[in-house]
Short mmCIF file of C-alpha atoms in Angstrom, two decimals:
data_model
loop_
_atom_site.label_atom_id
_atom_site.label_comp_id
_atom_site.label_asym_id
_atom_site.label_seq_id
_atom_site.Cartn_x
_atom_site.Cartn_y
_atom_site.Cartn_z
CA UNK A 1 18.15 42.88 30.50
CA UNK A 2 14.37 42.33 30.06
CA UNK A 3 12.40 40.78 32.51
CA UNK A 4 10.20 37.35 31.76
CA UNK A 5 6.81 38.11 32.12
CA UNK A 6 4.68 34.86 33.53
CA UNK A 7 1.78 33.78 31.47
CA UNK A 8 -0.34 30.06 32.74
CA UNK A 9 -1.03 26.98 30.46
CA UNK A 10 -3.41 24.00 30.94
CA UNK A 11 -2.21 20.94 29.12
CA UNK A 12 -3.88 17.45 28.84
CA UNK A 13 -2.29 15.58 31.63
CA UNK A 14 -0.14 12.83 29.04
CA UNK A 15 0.93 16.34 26.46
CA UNK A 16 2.57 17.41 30.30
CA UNK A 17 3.60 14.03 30.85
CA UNK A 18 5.66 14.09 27.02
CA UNK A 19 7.11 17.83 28.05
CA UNK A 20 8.17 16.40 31.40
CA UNK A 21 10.48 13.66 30.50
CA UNK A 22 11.87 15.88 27.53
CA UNK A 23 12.69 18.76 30.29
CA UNK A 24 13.83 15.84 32.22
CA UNK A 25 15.87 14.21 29.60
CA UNK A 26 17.66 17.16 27.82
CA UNK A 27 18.00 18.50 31.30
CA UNK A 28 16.44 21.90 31.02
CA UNK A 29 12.90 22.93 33.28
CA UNK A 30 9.86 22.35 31.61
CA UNK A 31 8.92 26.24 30.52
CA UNK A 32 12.25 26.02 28.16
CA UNK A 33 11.16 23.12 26.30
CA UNK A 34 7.54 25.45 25.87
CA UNK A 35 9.41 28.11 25.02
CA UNK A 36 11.49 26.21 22.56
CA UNK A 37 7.96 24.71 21.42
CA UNK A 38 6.17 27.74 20.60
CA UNK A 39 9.48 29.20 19.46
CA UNK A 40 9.87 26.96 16.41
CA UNK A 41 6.02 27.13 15.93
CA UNK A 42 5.70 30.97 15.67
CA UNK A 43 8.98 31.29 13.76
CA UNK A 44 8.14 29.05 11.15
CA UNK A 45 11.52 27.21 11.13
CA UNK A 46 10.12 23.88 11.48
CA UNK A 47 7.60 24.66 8.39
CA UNK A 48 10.51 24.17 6.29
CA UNK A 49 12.10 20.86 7.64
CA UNK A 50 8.78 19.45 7.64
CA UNK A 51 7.74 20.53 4.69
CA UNK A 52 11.42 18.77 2.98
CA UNK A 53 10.82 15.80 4.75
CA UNK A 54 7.10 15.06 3.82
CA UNK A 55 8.21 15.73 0.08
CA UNK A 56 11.34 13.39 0.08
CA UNK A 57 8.79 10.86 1.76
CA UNK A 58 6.23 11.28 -0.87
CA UNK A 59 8.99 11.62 -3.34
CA UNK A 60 9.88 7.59 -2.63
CA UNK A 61 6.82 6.52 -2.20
CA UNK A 62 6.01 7.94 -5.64
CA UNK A 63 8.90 5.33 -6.90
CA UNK A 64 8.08 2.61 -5.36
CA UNK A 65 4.56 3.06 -6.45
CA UNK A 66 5.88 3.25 -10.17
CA UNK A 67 7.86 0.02 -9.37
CA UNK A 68 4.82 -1.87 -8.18
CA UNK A 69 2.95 -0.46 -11.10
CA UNK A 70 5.58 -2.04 -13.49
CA UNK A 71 5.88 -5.10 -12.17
CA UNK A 72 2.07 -6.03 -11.99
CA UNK A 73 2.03 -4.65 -15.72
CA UNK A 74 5.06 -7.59 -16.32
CA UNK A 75 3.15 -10.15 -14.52
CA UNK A 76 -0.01 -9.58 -16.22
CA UNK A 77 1.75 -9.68 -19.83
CA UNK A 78 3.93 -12.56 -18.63
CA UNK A 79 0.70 -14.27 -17.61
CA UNK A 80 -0.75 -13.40 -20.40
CA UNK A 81 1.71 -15.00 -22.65
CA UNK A 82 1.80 -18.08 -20.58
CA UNK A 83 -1.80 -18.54 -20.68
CA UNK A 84 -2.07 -17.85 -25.25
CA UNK A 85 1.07 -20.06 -25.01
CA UNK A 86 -0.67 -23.25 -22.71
CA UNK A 87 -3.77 -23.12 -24.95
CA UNK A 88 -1.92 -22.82 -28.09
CA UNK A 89 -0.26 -26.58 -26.62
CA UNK A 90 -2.44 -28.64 -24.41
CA UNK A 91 -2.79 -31.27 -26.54
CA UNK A 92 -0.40 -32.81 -29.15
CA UNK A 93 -2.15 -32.21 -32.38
CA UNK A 94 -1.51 -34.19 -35.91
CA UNK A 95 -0.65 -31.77 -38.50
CA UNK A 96 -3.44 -32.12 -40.65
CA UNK A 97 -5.35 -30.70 -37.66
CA UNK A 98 -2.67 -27.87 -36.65
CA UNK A 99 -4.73 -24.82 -38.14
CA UNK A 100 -8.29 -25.89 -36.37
CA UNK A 101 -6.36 -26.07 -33.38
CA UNK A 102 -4.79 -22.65 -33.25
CA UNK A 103 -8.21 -21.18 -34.07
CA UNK A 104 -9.66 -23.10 -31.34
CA UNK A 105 -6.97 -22.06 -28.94
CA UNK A 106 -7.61 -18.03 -30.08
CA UNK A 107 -11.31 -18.26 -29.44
CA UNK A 108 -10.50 -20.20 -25.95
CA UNK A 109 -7.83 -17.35 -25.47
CA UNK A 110 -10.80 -14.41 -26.34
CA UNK A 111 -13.52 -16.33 -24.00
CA UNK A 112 -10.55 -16.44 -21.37
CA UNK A 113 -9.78 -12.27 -21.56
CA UNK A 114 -13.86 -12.01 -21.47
CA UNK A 115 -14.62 -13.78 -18.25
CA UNK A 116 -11.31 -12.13 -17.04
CA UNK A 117 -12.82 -9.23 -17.75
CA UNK A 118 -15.70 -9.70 -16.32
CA UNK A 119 -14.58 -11.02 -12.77
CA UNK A 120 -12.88 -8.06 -12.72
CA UNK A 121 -15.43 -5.58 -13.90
CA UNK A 122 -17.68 -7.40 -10.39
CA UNK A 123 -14.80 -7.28 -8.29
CA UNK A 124 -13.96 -10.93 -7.91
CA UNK A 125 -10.75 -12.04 -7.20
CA UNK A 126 -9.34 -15.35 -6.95
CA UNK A 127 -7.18 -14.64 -3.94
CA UNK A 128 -10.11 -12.93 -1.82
CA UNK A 129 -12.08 -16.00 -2.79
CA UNK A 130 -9.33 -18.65 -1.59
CA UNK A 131 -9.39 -16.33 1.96
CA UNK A 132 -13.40 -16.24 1.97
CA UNK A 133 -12.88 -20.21 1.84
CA UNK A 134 -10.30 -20.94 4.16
CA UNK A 135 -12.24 -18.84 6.86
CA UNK A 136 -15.43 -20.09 6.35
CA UNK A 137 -13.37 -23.03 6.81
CA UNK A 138 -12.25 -22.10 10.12
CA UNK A 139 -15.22 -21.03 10.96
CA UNK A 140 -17.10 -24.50 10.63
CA UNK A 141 -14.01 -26.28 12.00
CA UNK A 142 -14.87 -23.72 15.33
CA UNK A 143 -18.38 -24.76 15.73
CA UNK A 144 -17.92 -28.14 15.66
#
């Protein structure tokens, strides 16, 4: 039987606080849950399970990344459509008229994309704007 040979740590007082109430609540002294500690850490085991468990994480994240990433790219071409669609009808036009119209609507549709474009290009959305607002908002409402 080999003898344990003594060897003394310093821990931050809440790291001793967290080995404490583990000794305390698997009911085993504090130097076993070290032990166990640098155990696992010098073995590599935990590499492994770590390791499996940050890929699977990443793994679904990756999905539901590619899900969000779909669905904007529907929105935006549903949006789209509704928007060529709304100018193509805003007004009831007589038939004689029905060709001016449509080019009219494709240049409105073109100028449309271009400032699109554009807001995006500075960084201006309309949401961010609409929170800018209401704070600003809130922030008058405060000082008076």
């Amino acid at each position: 039987m080999t003898r344990r040979q003594r060897m003394n740590v310093y821990f931050e007082p809440g790291l001793l606080k967290q080995v404490e109430a583990l000794a305390e609540r698997r009911k085993v002294s504090k130097s076993a849950v070290i032990e166990a500690a640098v155990l696992s850490l010098v073995s590599g085991e935990d590499d492994g399970r770590r390791d499996a468990a940050l890929s699977k994480r990443l793994d679904r994240l990756g999905r539901r990344i590619d899900d969000v990433d779909e669905a904007v790219a529907v929105l935006g071409e549903a949006f789209a459509l509704y928007t060529h669609a709304w100018m193509m009808r805003q007004l009831p036009i007589p038939a004689n008229e029905n060709e001016a119209a449509k080019d009219r609507a494709a240049d409105m549709y073109v100028r449309f994309n271009e400032v699109l474009v554009r807001r995006l290009a500075k960084g201006q959305r309309f949401l961010n704007e609409r929170v800018r607002d209401v704070a600003g908002r809130k922030e008058a409402d405060a000082g008076t």
